[in-house]
Amino acid sequence: MSTHCGDYEDRGCLEKVHNALLEYMPLPPAEVEEGENGKDSDEPKLQFSIVECLMYTLHQMGKKCPDFFTAEENLDRLKDFRLRLQYFARGNQVYMKQLRADLRDKTGDVLKSDENKIKVVALKITTNINALIKDLFRNPPGYGCIITLSWKPIQKATTEQTQQQQSVKRGNITPITFSESGPAKKATVGGGNKQRGARGVYHPPGGRYSAKAGNAPSGGDANYGNNFTGGGQQRRGGFRGRGWSKGRGRGNRF
């Protein structure tokens, strides 16, 4: 029910959940000297399954009242709550470590035994509590983590949650827009798409150096630009006046 609760102005329900949670989250015990028998005082037993339910409810309802712990008149409440969170987190992590060691290298039918089934559920409970404590221990307390309760089957994230995560990760990427008449185009920063202007007609360069090159003959001379010998072979390097007059060039002399 707490997952689907709407906005509310009366904080009486949240205070009742908070007070109920404090009953299962004790304060750290006072330091005492060891007795004659060499044993420390008995530590309180932690009810992990009940704490998971109450802490999850407080986490969901706290989204609607973020100043429940951060208001100036509630600073003492936040200080007391953090002491309880820190102490409970220690016992929770010790229990998690023990459960992981017991379930290590166990697969298949071995995990289907009643004892291991209980340990698997207990590991889910402690993992959820650990995630909630990390979120609530922030300054100010956070309410952003998403968990799957231990008695519910594991489900994939909803489409809305996936879109929210992708929007946060890809906030700096330029979106791609699709038009009906054209291919996909990337949107520019200023909006709209830049278009290239029409390509103009090419004009050759002009000036003192280009004027010396001359122009092609208007009559369409077939031998323009080609130098042929009397035998019909093409000469390398073009026409050479000296070579033709003294017979040093290739081909026949005049």
PDB file of C-alpha atoms in Angstrom:
ATOM      1  CA  MET A   1       0.000   0.000   0.000  1.00  0.00           C
ATOM      2  CA  SER A   2       2.822   2.425   0.793  1.00  0.00           C
ATOM      3  CA  THR A   3       4.150   2.085  -2.765  1.00  0.00           C
ATOM      4  CA  HIS A   4       0.908   3.487  -4.206  1.00  0.00           C
ATOM      5  CA  CYS A   5       0.121   6.103  -1.555  1.00  0.00           C
ATOM      6  CA  GLY A   6      -0.622   9.541  -2.914  1.00  0.00           C
ATOM      7  CA  ASP A   7       0.090  12.981  -1.515  1.00  0.00           C
ATOM      8  CA  TYR A   8      -1.058  13.547   2.025  1.00  0.00           C
ATOM      9  CA  GLU A   9      -0.872  16.415   4.478  1.00  0.00           C
ATOM     10  CA  ASP A  10      -1.407  14.537   7.745  1.00  0.00           C
ATOM     11  CA  ARG A  11       1.938  13.188   8.960  1.00  0.00           C
ATOM     12  CA  GLY A  12       0.385  11.105  11.688  1.00  0.00           C
ATOM     13  CA  CYS A  13       0.711   7.902   9.636  1.00  0.00           C
ATOM     14  CA  LEU A  14       4.387   8.528   8.941  1.00  0.00           C
ATOM     15  CA  GLU A  15       5.079   9.207  12.610  1.00  0.00           C
ATOM     16  CA  LYS A  16       3.369   5.961  13.593  1.00  0.00           C
ATOM     17  CA  VAL A  17       5.485   3.987  11.123  1.00  0.00           C
ATOM     18  CA  HIS A  18       8.607   5.734  12.401  1.00  0.00           C
ATOM     19  CA  ASN A  19       7.787   4.961  16.040  1.00  0.00           C
ATOM     20  CA  ALA A  20       7.023   1.322  15.203  1.00  0.00           C
ATOM     21  CA  LEU A  21      10.357   1.000  13.406  1.00  0.00           C
ATOM     22  CA  LEU A  22      12.242   2.384  16.406  1.00  0.00           C
ATOM     23  CA  GLU A  23      10.925  -0.480  18.526  1.00  0.00           C
ATOM     24  CA  TYR A  24      12.852  -2.952  16.330  1.00  0.00           C
ATOM     25  CA  MET A  25      15.941  -0.771  15.846  1.00  0.00           C
ATOM     26  CA  PRO A  26      17.542  -0.419  19.260  1.00  0.00           C
ATOM     27  CA  LEU A  27      20.169   2.104  20.234  1.00  0.00           C
ATOM     28  CA  PRO A  28      23.755   0.898  20.632  1.00  0.00           C
ATOM     29  CA  PRO A  29      24.165  -0.657  24.073  1.00  0.00           C
ATOM     30  CA  ALA A  30      26.225   1.231  26.595  1.00  0.00           C
ATOM     31  CA  GLU A  31      29.775   0.014  27.019  1.00  0.00           C
ATOM     32  CA  VAL A  32      30.054  -2.202  30.096  1.00  0.00           C
ATOM     33  CA  GLU A  33      32.984  -4.035  31.542  1.00  0.00           C
ATOM     34  CA  GLU A  34      33.106  -7.758  31.177  1.00  0.00           C
ATOM     35  CA  GLY A  35      31.750  -9.744  34.072  1.00  0.00           C
ATOM     36  CA  GLU A  36      33.546 -12.320  36.080  1.00  0.00           C
ATOM     37  CA  ASN A  37      32.528 -15.043  33.666  1.00  0.00           C
ATOM     38  CA  GLY A  38      34.325 -13.232  30.807  1.00  0.00           C
ATOM     39  CA  LYS A  39      31.160 -12.704  28.708  1.00  0.00           C
ATOM     40  CA  ASP A  40      29.752  -9.443  27.483  1.00  0.00           C
ATOM     41  CA  SER A  41      26.198  -8.375  28.089  1.00  0.00           C
ATOM     42  CA  ASP A  42      23.627  -9.973  25.839  1.00  0.00           C
ATOM     43  CA  GLU A  43      23.006  -8.045  22.620  1.00  0.00           C
ATOM     44  CA  PRO A  44      19.402  -7.494  21.498  1.00  0.00           C
ATOM     45  CA  LYS A  45      18.028  -9.849  18.872  1.00  0.00           C
ATOM     46  CA  LEU A  46      17.373  -8.164  15.531  1.00  0.00           C
ATOM     47  CA  GLN A  47      14.115  -8.865  13.706  1.00  0.00           C
ATOM     48  CA  PHE A  48      15.231  -8.492  10.098  1.00  0.00           C
ATOM     49  CA  SER A  49      11.973  -9.434   8.370  1.00  0.00           C
ATOM     50  CA  ILE A  50       9.920  -6.924  10.392  1.00  0.00           C
ATOM     51  CA  VAL A  51      12.514  -4.197   9.911  1.00  0.00           C
ATOM     52  CA  GLU A  52      12.453  -4.756   6.150  1.00  0.00           C
ATOM     53  CA  CYS A  53       8.692  -4.113   6.014  1.00  0.00           C
ATOM     54  CA  LEU A  54       8.689  -1.063   8.293  1.00  0.00           C
ATOM     55  CA  MET A  55      11.806   0.498   6.788  1.00  0.00           C
ATOM     56  CA  TYR A  56      10.455   0.057   3.259  1.00  0.00           C
ATOM     57  CA  THR A  57       7.164   1.704   4.314  1.00  0.00           C
ATOM     58  CA  LEU A  58       9.043   4.603   5.914  1.00  0.00           C
ATOM     59  CA  HIS A  59      11.190   4.931   2.786  1.00  0.00           C
ATOM     60  CA  GLN A  60       8.150   5.119   0.486  1.00  0.00           C
ATOM     61  CA  MET A  61       6.140   7.516   2.651  1.00  0.00           C
ATOM     62  CA  GLY A  62       9.162   9.697   3.332  1.00  0.00           C
ATOM     63  CA  LYS A  63       9.225  10.707  -0.344  1.00  0.00           C
ATOM     64  CA  LYS A  64       6.069  12.725   0.269  1.00  0.00           C
ATOM     65  CA  CYS A  65       7.497  14.430   3.366  1.00  0.00           C
ATOM     66  CA  PRO A  66      11.206  15.043   2.751  1.00  0.00           C
ATOM     67  CA  ASP A  67      11.395  17.439   5.716  1.00  0.00           C
ATOM     68  CA  PHE A  68      10.281  14.776   8.194  1.00  0.00           C
ATOM     69  CA  PHE A  69      13.936  14.421   9.259  1.00  0.00           C
ATOM     70  CA  THR A  70      15.509  17.586   7.813  1.00  0.00           C
ATOM     71  CA  ALA A  71      13.282  20.247   9.395  1.00  0.00           C
ATOM     72  CA  GLU A  72      15.014  22.293  12.071  1.00  0.00           C
ATOM     73  CA  GLU A  73      12.674  21.096  14.787  1.00  0.00           C
ATOM     74  CA  ASN A  74      13.366  17.461  13.789  1.00  0.00           C
ATOM     75  CA  LEU A  75      17.171  17.472  14.037  1.00  0.00           C
ATOM     76  CA  ASP A  76      17.117  15.465  17.268  1.00  0.00           C
ATOM     77  CA  ARG A  77      14.910  12.892  15.591  1.00  0.00           C
ATOM     78  CA  LEU A  78      17.400  12.559  12.716  1.00  0.00           C
ATOM     79  CA  LYS A  79      20.343  12.202  15.099  1.00  0.00           C
ATOM     80  CA  ASP A  80      18.617   9.438  17.056  1.00  0.00           C
ATOM     81  CA  PHE A  81      17.530   7.662  13.868  1.00  0.00           C
ATOM     82  CA  ARG A  82      21.058   7.656  12.459  1.00  0.00           C
ATOM     83  CA  LEU A  83      22.480   6.112  15.609  1.00  0.00           C
ATOM     84  CA  ARG A  84      19.963   3.306  15.315  1.00  0.00           C
ATOM     85  CA  LEU A  85      20.657   2.875  11.604  1.00  0.00           C
ATOM     86  CA  GLN A  86      24.395   2.631  12.179  1.00  0.00           C
ATOM     87  CA  TYR A  87      24.046   0.035  14.914  1.00  0.00           C
ATOM     88  CA  PHE A  88      21.554  -2.050  12.957  1.00  0.00           C
ATOM     89  CA  ALA A  89      23.733  -1.874   9.832  1.00  0.00           C
ATOM     90  CA  ARG A  90      26.613  -3.526  11.693  1.00  0.00           C
ATOM     91  CA  GLY A  91      24.518  -6.510  12.726  1.00  0.00           C
ATOM     92  CA  ASN A  92      22.964  -6.687   9.271  1.00  0.00           C
ATOM     93  CA  GLN A  93      26.346  -6.833   7.520  1.00  0.00           C
ATOM     94  CA  VAL A  94      27.623  -9.527   9.872  1.00  0.00           C
ATOM     95  CA  TYR A  95      24.552 -11.634   9.144  1.00  0.00           C
ATOM     96  CA  MET A  96      24.913 -11.060   5.382  1.00  0.00           C
ATOM     97  CA  LYS A  97      28.528 -12.202   5.475  1.00  0.00           C
ATOM     98  CA  GLN A  98      27.557 -15.360   7.345  1.00  0.00           C
ATOM     99  CA  LEU A  99      24.729 -16.175   4.908  1.00  0.00           C
ATOM    100  CA  ARG A 100      26.942 -15.720   1.850  1.00  0.00           C
ATOM    101  CA  ALA A 101      29.564 -17.992   3.328  1.00  0.00           C
ATOM    102  CA  ASP A 102      26.951 -20.695   4.008  1.00  0.00           C
ATOM    103  CA  LEU A 103      25.458 -20.497   0.494  1.00  0.00           C
ATOM    104  CA  ARG A 104      28.743 -20.328  -1.355  1.00  0.00           C
ATOM    105  CA  ASP A 105      29.292 -23.086  -3.952  1.00  0.00           C
ATOM    106  CA  LYS A 106      25.787 -24.456  -3.415  1.00  0.00           C
ATOM    107  CA  THR A 107      23.619 -24.930  -6.487  1.00  0.00           C
ATOM    108  CA  GLY A 108      20.861 -27.136  -7.846  1.00  0.00           C
ATOM    109  CA  ASP A 109      19.064 -29.491  -5.494  1.00  0.00           C
ATOM    110  CA  VAL A 110      21.220 -28.467  -2.552  1.00  0.00           C
ATOM    111  CA  LEU A 111      19.576 -25.025  -2.495  1.00  0.00           C
ATOM    112  CA  LYS A 112      16.124 -26.618  -2.519  1.00  0.00           C
ATOM    113  CA  SER A 113      16.458 -27.941   1.002  1.00  0.00           C
ATOM    114  CA  ASP A 114      14.339 -26.223   3.650  1.00  0.00           C
ATOM    115  CA  GLU A 115      17.339 -24.899   5.520  1.00  0.00           C
ATOM    116  CA  ASN A 116      18.927 -23.343   2.430  1.00  0.00           C
ATOM    117  CA  LYS A 117      15.623 -21.885   1.256  1.00  0.00           C
ATOM    118  CA  ILE A 118      15.376 -19.981   4.526  1.00  0.00           C
ATOM    119  CA  LYS A 119      18.941 -18.740   4.100  1.00  0.00           C
ATOM    120  CA  VAL A 120      18.255 -17.558   0.551  1.00  0.00           C
ATOM    121  CA  VAL A 121      15.234 -15.541   1.728  1.00  0.00           C
ATOM    122  CA  ALA A 122      17.229 -14.181   4.663  1.00  0.00           C
ATOM    123  CA  LEU A 123      19.948 -13.032   2.259  1.00  0.00           C
ATOM    124  CA  LYS A 124      17.347 -11.157   0.206  1.00  0.00           C
ATOM    125  CA  ILE A 125      16.031  -9.485   3.360  1.00  0.00           C
ATOM    126  CA  THR A 126      19.436  -8.347   4.553  1.00  0.00           C
ATOM    127  CA  THR A 127      20.388  -7.130   1.070  1.00  0.00           C
ATOM    128  CA  ASN A 128      17.255  -4.976   0.906  1.00  0.00           C
ATOM    129  CA  ILE A 129      17.843  -3.585   4.380  1.00  0.00           C
ATOM    130  CA  ASN A 130      21.420  -2.732   3.481  1.00  0.00           C
ATOM    131  CA  ALA A 131      20.286  -0.786   0.392  1.00  0.00           C
ATOM    132  CA  LEU A 132      17.618   1.113   2.361  1.00  0.00           C
ATOM    133  CA  ILE A 133      20.037   2.001   5.156  1.00  0.00           C
ATOM    134  CA  LYS A 134      22.542   3.414   2.671  1.00  0.00           C
ATOM    135  CA  ASP A 135      19.821   5.587   1.170  1.00  0.00           C
ATOM    136  CA  LEU A 136      18.417   6.799   4.497  1.00  0.00           C
ATOM    137  CA  PHE A 137      21.874   7.451   5.927  1.00  0.00           C
ATOM    138  CA  ARG A 138      22.609  10.110   3.309  1.00  0.00           C
ATOM    139  CA  ASN A 139      22.684  13.780   4.234  1.00  0.00           C
ATOM    140  CA  PRO A 140      19.868  14.635   3.743  1.00  0.00           C
ATOM    141  CA  PRO A 141      18.175  11.208   3.751  1.00  0.00           C
ATOM    142  CA  GLY A 142      17.541   9.900   0.240  1.00  0.00           C
ATOM    143  CA  TYR A 143      14.565   8.051  -1.157  1.00  0.00           C
ATOM    144  CA  GLY A 144      15.774   6.991  -4.594  1.00  0.00           C
ATOM    145  CA  CYS A 145      16.786   3.325  -4.343  1.00  0.00           C
ATOM    146  CA  ILE A 146      14.468   0.685  -5.821  1.00  0.00           C
ATOM    147  CA  ILE A 147      14.304  -2.787  -4.282  1.00  0.00           C
ATOM    148  CA  THR A 148      12.246  -5.938  -4.726  1.00  0.00           C
ATOM    149  CA  LEU A 149      10.821  -7.092  -1.409  1.00  0.00           C
ATOM    150  CA  SER A 150      11.954 -10.509  -0.245  1.00  0.00           C
ATOM    151  CA  TRP A 151       8.520 -12.134  -0.520  1.00  0.00           C
ATOM    152  CA  LYS A 152       7.957 -10.929  -4.077  1.00  0.00           C
ATOM    153  CA  PRO A 153       9.333 -12.597  -7.219  1.00  0.00           C
ATOM    154  CA  ILE A 154      12.135 -10.769  -9.006  1.00  0.00           C
ATOM    155  CA  GLN A 155      10.740  -8.745 -11.897  1.00  0.00           C
ATOM    156  CA  LYS A 156      12.332  -6.672 -14.612  1.00  0.00           C
ATOM    157  CA  ALA A 157      12.258  -2.924 -14.271  1.00  0.00           C
ATOM    158  CA  THR A 158       9.164  -1.272 -15.701  1.00  0.00           C
ATOM    159  CA  THR A 159       9.309   0.723 -18.916  1.00  0.00           C
ATOM    160  CA  GLU A 160       8.928   4.000 -17.042  1.00  0.00           C
ATOM    161  CA  GLN A 161      11.848   3.223 -14.716  1.00  0.00           C
ATOM    162  CA  THR A 162      14.014   2.197 -17.659  1.00  0.00           C
ATOM    163  CA  GLN A 163      13.257   5.432 -19.509  1.00  0.00           C
ATOM    164  CA  GLN A 164      14.077   7.487 -16.425  1.00  0.00           C
ATOM    165  CA  GLN A 165      17.429   5.743 -16.007  1.00  0.00           C
ATOM    166  CA  GLN A 166      18.281   6.210 -19.683  1.00  0.00           C
ATOM    167  CA  SER A 167      17.343   9.897 -19.586  1.00  0.00           C
ATOM    168  CA  VAL A 168      19.739  10.417 -16.676  1.00  0.00           C
ATOM    169  CA  LYS A 169      22.598   8.508 -18.336  1.00  0.00           C
ATOM    170  CA  ARG A 170      22.114  10.062 -21.792  1.00  0.00           C
ATOM    171  CA  GLY A 171      21.374  13.633 -20.810  1.00  0.00           C
ATOM    172  CA  ASN A 172      24.296  15.006 -22.853  1.00  0.00           C
ATOM    173  CA  ILE A 173      23.554  13.078 -26.057  1.00  0.00           C
ATOM    174  CA  THR A 174      21.798  14.960 -28.867  1.00  0.00           C
ATOM    175  CA  PRO A 175      18.476  13.287 -29.701  1.00  0.00           C
ATOM    176  CA  ILE A 176      17.725  11.992 -33.192  1.00  0.00           C
ATOM    177  CA  THR A 177      14.503  13.130 -34.852  1.00  0.00           C
ATOM    178  CA  PHE A 178      12.657  11.380 -37.659  1.00  0.00           C
ATOM    179  CA  SER A 179      10.702  13.168 -40.366  1.00  0.00           C
ATOM    180  CA  GLU A 180       7.995  11.672 -42.548  1.00  0.00           C
ATOM    181  CA  SER A 181       9.584  12.647 -45.874  1.00  0.00           C
ATOM    182  CA  GLY A 182      13.278  12.232 -45.192  1.00  0.00           C
ATOM    183  CA  PRO A 183      15.853  10.104 -43.371  1.00  0.00           C
ATOM    184  CA  ALA A 184      16.773  10.456 -39.704  1.00  0.00           C
ATOM    185  CA  LYS A 185      18.477  13.746 -38.910  1.00  0.00           C
ATOM    186  CA  LYS A 186      20.255  14.870 -35.779  1.00  0.00           C
ATOM    187  CA  ALA A 187      18.782  17.929 -34.143  1.00  0.00           C
ATOM    188  CA  THR A 188      21.116  20.876 -33.768  1.00  0.00           C
ATOM    189  CA  VAL A 189      21.643  22.812 -30.573  1.00  0.00           C
ATOM    190  CA  GLY A 190      19.808  25.899 -31.807  1.00  0.00           C
ATOM    191  CA  GLY A 191      16.948  23.902 -33.280  1.00  0.00           C
ATOM    192  CA  GLY A 192      16.371  23.042 -36.909  1.00  0.00           C
ATOM    193  CA  ASN A 193      18.819  21.616 -39.393  1.00  0.00           C
ATOM    194  CA  LYS A 194      21.571  23.407 -41.253  1.00  0.00           C
ATOM    195  CA  GLN A 195      21.263  23.212 -45.037  1.00  0.00           C
ATOM    196  CA  ARG A 196      24.022  23.694 -47.579  1.00  0.00           C
ATOM    197  CA  GLY A 197      23.607  26.489 -50.048  1.00  0.00           C
ATOM    198  CA  ALA A 198      23.303  25.887 -53.800  1.00  0.00           C
ATOM    199  CA  ARG A 199      26.620  25.117 -55.477  1.00  0.00           C
ATOM    200  CA  GLY A 200      27.656  27.981 -57.763  1.00  0.00           C
ATOM    201  CA  VAL A 201      29.175  27.801 -61.258  1.00  0.00           C
ATOM    202  CA  TYR A 202      32.960  27.397 -61.287  1.00  0.00           C
ATOM    203  CA  HIS A 203      34.908  30.424 -62.546  1.00  0.00           C
ATOM    204  CA  PRO A 204      38.616  30.008 -63.448  1.00  0.00           C
ATOM    205  CA  PRO A 205      41.068  32.283 -61.681  1.00  0.00           C
ATOM    206  CA  GLY A 206      42.123  35.477 -63.391  1.00  0.00           C
ATOM    207  CA  GLY A 207      45.072  37.802 -63.158  1.00  0.00           C
ATOM    208  CA  ARG A 208      48.508  38.469 -64.553  1.00  0.00           C
ATOM    209  CA  TYR A 209      49.685  34.828 -64.457  1.00  0.00           C
ATOM    210  CA  SER A 210      46.606  33.225 -65.957  1.00  0.00           C
ATOM    211  CA  ALA A 211      46.630  35.687 -68.895  1.00  0.00           C
ATOM    212  CA  LYS A 212      49.973  34.306 -70.169  1.00  0.00           C
ATOM    213  CA  ALA A 213      48.577  30.805 -70.537  1.00  0.00           C
ATOM    214  CA  GLY A 214      46.519  31.822 -73.537  1.00  0.00           C
ATOM    215  CA  ASN A 215      43.362  30.231 -74.777  1.00  0.00           C
ATOM    216  CA  ALA A 216      42.577  27.091 -76.723  1.00  0.00           C
ATOM    217  CA  PRO A 217      42.267  27.581 -80.515  1.00  0.00           C
ATOM    218  CA  SER A 218      38.752  28.241 -81.626  1.00  0.00           C
ATOM    219  CA  GLY A 219      39.093  26.098 -84.696  1.00  0.00           C
ATOM    220  CA  GLY A 220      39.421  22.889 -82.762  1.00  0.00           C
ATOM    221  CA  ASP A 221      42.941  21.924 -83.891  1.00  0.00           C
ATOM    222  CA  ALA A 222      43.302  18.185 -83.383  1.00  0.00           C
ATOM    223  CA  ASN A 223      47.071  18.437 -82.789  1.00  0.00           C
ATOM    224  CA  TYR A 224      46.761  21.191 -80.175  1.00  0.00           C
ATOM    225  CA  GLY A 225      48.764  20.247 -77.136  1.00  0.00           C
ATOM    226  CA  ASN A 226      50.190  17.083 -78.786  1.00  0.00           C
ATOM    227  CA  ASN A 227      53.602  16.706 -80.403  1.00  0.00           C
ATOM    228  CA  PHE A 228      53.921  13.934 -82.952  1.00  0.00           C
ATOM    229  CA  THR A 229      56.935  12.860 -84.945  1.00  0.00           C
ATOM    230  CA  GLY A 230      56.931  12.110 -88.584  1.00  0.00           C
ATOM    231  CA  GLY A 231      56.602   8.399 -87.797  1.00  0.00           C
ATOM    232  CA  GLY A 232      53.438   8.925 -85.801  1.00  0.00           C
ATOM    233  CA  GLN A 233      55.029   8.256 -82.403  1.00  0.00           C
ATOM    234  CA  GLN A 234      54.346  10.586 -79.523  1.00  0.00           C
ATOM    235  CA  ARG A 235      57.368  12.406 -78.156  1.00  0.00           C
ATOM    236  CA  ARG A 236      58.026  12.677 -74.435  1.00  0.00           C
ATOM    237  CA  GLY A 237      58.478  16.114 -72.991  1.00  0.00           C
ATOM    238  CA  GLY A 238      56.764  17.999 -75.783  1.00  0.00           C
ATOM    239  CA  PHE A 239      58.336  19.993 -78.607  1.00  0.00           C
ATOM    240  CA  ARG A 240      62.087  20.744 -78.429  1.00  0.00           C
ATOM    241  CA  GLY A 241      63.391  23.182 -81.057  1.00  0.00           C
ATOM    242  CA  ARG A 242      67.075  22.444 -80.455  1.00  0.00           C
ATOM    243  CA  GLY A 243      66.680  18.714 -80.723  1.00  0.00           C
ATOM    244  CA  TRP A 244      64.866  18.971 -84.035  1.00  0.00           C
ATOM    245  CA  SER A 245      67.379  21.206 -85.663  1.00  0.00           C
ATOM    246  CA  LYS A 246      70.480  19.125 -84.775  1.00  0.00           C
ATOM    247  CA  GLY A 247      69.004  15.683 -84.900  1.00  0.00           C
ATOM    248  CA  ARG A 248      69.398  14.937 -81.196  1.00  0.00           C
ATOM    249  CA  GLY A 249      65.741  14.337 -80.703  1.00  0.00           C
ATOM    250  CA  ARG A 250      63.926  11.166 -81.493  1.00  0.00           C
ATOM    251  CA  GLY A 251      62.379  10.798 -84.902  1.00  0.00           C
ATOM    252  CA  ASN A 252      63.325  12.237 -88.311  1.00  0.00           C
ATOM    253  CA  ARG A 253      64.926  15.554 -88.963  1.00  0.00           C
ATOM    254  CA  PHE A 254      63.433  18.087 -91.298  1.00  0.00           C
TER     255      PHE A 254
END
